PDB file of C-alpha atoms in Angstrom:
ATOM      1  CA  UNK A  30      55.964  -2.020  29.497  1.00 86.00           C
ATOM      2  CA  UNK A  31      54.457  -4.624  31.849  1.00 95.00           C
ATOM      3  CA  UNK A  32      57.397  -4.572  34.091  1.00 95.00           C
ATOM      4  CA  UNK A  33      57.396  -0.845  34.478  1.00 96.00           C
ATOM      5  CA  UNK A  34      53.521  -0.941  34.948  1.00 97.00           C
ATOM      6  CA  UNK A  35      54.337  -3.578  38.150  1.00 97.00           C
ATOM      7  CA  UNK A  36      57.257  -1.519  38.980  1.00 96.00           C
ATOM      8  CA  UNK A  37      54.720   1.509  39.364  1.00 97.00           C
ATOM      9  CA  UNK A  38      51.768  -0.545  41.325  1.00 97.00           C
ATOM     10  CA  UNK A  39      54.988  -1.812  43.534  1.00 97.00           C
ATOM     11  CA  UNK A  40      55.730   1.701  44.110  1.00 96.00           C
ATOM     12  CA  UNK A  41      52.014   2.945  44.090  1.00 97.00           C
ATOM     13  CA  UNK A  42      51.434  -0.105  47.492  1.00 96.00           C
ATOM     14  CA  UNK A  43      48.787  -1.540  45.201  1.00 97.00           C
ATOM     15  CA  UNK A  44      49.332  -4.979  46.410  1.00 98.00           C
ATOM     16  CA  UNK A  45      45.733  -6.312  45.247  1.00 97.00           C
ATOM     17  CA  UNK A  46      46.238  -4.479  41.715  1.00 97.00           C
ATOM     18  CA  UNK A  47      49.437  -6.109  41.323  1.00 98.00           C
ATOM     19  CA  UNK A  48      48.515  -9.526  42.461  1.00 97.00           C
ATOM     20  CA  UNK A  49      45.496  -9.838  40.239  1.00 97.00           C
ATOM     21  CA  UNK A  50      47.961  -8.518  36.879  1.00 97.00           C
ATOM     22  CA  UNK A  51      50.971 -10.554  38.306  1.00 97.00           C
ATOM     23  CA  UNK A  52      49.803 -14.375  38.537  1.00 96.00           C
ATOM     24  CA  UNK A  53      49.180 -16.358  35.675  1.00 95.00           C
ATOM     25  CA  UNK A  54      45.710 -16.541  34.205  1.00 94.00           C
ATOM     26  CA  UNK A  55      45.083 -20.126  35.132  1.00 94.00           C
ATOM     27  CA  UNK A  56      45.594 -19.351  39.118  1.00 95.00           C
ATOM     28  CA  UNK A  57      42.394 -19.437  40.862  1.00 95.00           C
ATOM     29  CA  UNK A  58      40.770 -16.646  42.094  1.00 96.00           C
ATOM     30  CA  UNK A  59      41.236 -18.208  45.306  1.00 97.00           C
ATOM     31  CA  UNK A  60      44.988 -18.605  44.916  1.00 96.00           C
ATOM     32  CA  UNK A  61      44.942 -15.072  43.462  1.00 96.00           C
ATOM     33  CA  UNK A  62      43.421 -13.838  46.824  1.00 97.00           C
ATOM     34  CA  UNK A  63      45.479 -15.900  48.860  1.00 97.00           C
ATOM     35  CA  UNK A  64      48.975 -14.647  47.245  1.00 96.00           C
ATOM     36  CA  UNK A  65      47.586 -11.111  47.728  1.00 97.00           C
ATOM     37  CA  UNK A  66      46.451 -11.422  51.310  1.00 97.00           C
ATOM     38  CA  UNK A  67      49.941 -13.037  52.226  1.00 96.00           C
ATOM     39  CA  UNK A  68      51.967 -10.049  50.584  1.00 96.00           C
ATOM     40  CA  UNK A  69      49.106  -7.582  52.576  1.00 96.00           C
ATOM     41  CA  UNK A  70      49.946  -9.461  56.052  1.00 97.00           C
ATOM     42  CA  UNK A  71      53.649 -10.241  55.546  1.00 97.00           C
ATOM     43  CA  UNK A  72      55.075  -6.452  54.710  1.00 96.00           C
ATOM     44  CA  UNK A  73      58.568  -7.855  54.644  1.00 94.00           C
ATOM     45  CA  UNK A  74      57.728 -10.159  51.729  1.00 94.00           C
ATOM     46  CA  UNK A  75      55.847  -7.664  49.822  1.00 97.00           C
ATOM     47  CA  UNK A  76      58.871  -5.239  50.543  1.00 96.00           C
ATOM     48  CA  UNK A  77      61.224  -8.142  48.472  1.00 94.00           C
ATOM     49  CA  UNK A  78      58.832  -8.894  46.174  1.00 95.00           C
ATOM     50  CA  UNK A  79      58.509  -4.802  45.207  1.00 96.00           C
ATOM     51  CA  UNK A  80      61.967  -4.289  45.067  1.00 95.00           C
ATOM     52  CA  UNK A  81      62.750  -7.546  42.508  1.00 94.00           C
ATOM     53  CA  UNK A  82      60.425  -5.895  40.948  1.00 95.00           C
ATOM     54  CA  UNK A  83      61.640  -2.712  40.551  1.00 94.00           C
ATOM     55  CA  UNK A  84      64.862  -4.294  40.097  1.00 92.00           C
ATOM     56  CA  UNK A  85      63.862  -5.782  36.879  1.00 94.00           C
ATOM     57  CA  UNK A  86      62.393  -3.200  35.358  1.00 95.00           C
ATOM     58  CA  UNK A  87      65.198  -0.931  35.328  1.00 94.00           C
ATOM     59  CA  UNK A  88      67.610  -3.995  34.797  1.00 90.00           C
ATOM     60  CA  UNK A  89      69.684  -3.547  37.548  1.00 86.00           C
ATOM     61  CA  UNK A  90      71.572  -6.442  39.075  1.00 87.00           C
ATOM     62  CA  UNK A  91      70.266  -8.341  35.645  1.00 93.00           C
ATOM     63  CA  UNK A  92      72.384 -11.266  35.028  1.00 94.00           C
ATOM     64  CA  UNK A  93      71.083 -12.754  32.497  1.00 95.00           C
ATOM     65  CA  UNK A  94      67.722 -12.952  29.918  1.00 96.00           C
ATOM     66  CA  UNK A  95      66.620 -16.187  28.414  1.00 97.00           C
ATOM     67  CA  UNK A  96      63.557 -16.521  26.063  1.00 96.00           C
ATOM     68  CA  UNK A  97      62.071 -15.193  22.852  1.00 96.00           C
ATOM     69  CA  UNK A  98      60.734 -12.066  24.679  1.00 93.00           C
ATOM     70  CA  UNK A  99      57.821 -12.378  22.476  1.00 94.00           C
ATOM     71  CA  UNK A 100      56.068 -15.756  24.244  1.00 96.00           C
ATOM     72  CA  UNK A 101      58.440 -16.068  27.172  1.00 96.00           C
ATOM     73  CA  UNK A 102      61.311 -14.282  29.272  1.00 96.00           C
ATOM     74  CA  UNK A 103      63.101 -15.586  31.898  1.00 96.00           C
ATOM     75  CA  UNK A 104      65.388 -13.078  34.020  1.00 96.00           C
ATOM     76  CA  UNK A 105      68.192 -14.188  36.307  1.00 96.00           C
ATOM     77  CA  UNK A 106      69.212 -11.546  39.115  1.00 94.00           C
ATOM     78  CA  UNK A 107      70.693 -11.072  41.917  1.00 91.00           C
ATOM     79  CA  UNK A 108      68.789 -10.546  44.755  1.00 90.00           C
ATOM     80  CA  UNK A 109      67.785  -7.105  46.634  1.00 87.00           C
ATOM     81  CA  UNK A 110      70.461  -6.956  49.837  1.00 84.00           C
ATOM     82  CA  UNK A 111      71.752  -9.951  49.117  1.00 86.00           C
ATOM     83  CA  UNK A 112      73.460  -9.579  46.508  1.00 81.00           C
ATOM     84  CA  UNK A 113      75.102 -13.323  46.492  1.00 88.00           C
ATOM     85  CA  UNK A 114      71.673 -14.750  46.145  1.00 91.00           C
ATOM     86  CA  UNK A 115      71.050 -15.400  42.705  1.00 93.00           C
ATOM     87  CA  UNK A 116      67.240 -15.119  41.799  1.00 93.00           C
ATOM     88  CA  UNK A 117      65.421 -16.069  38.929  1.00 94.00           C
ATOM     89  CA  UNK A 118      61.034 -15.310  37.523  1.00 95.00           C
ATOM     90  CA  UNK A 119      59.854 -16.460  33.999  1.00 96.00           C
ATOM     91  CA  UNK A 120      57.172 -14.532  32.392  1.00 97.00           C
ATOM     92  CA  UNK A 121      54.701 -16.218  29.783  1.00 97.00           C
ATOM     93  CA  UNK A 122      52.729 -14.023  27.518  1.00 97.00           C
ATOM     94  CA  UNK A 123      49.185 -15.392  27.506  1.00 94.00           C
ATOM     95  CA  UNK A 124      47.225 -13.865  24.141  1.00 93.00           C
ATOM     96  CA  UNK A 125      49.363 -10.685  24.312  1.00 94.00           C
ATOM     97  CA  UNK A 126      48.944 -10.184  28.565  1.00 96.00           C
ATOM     98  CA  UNK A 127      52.282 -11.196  30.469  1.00 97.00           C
ATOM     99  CA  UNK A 128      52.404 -12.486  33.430  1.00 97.00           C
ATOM    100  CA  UNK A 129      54.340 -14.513  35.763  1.00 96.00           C
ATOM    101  CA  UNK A 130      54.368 -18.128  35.077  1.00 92.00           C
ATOM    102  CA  UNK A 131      53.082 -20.374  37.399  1.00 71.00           C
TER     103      UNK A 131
END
């Protein structure tokens, strides 16, 4: 459900909606602002960052899963345009919220 929720602000251009559900809960405020402002300034990053994560939640170009899915997933997948590239994002689930580790 979160992945189709980030898919949707992705799709929606809510950059500062999705940075502020995206990073993990220990990320300053500051560091939350700062990750939003670059994908707000830098259209080409937010453009790959959208589309990995649009990717994931419909599981296309998926290569692989790793974790519980219940405390931690980690998805593997190749990616957007270049599809040679092999990608990879781990997502913690901190007191039932997940988000992207690190």
């Amino acid at each position: 459900a979160k992945l189709d929720y980030w898919a949707s602000l992705c799709e929606q251009h809510k950059i500062a909606e999705f940075a502020v559900s995206f990073v993990a809960p220990d990320v300053s405020p500051e560091d939350v602002e700062a990750f939003s402002t670059g994908m707000q300034t830098d259209p080409v990053r937010w453009q790959q960052m959208a589309a990995e994560m649009q990717l994931i939640a419909l599981g296309v170009g998926v290569t692989k899963i790793f974790g519980d899915q219940q405390t931690s997933a980690e998805y593997h997948f190749c990616m957007p345009g270049h599809e040679f590239i092999e990608r990879q994002v781990v997502f913690r689930c901190y007191n039932g919220d997940w988000r992207a580790e690190g």
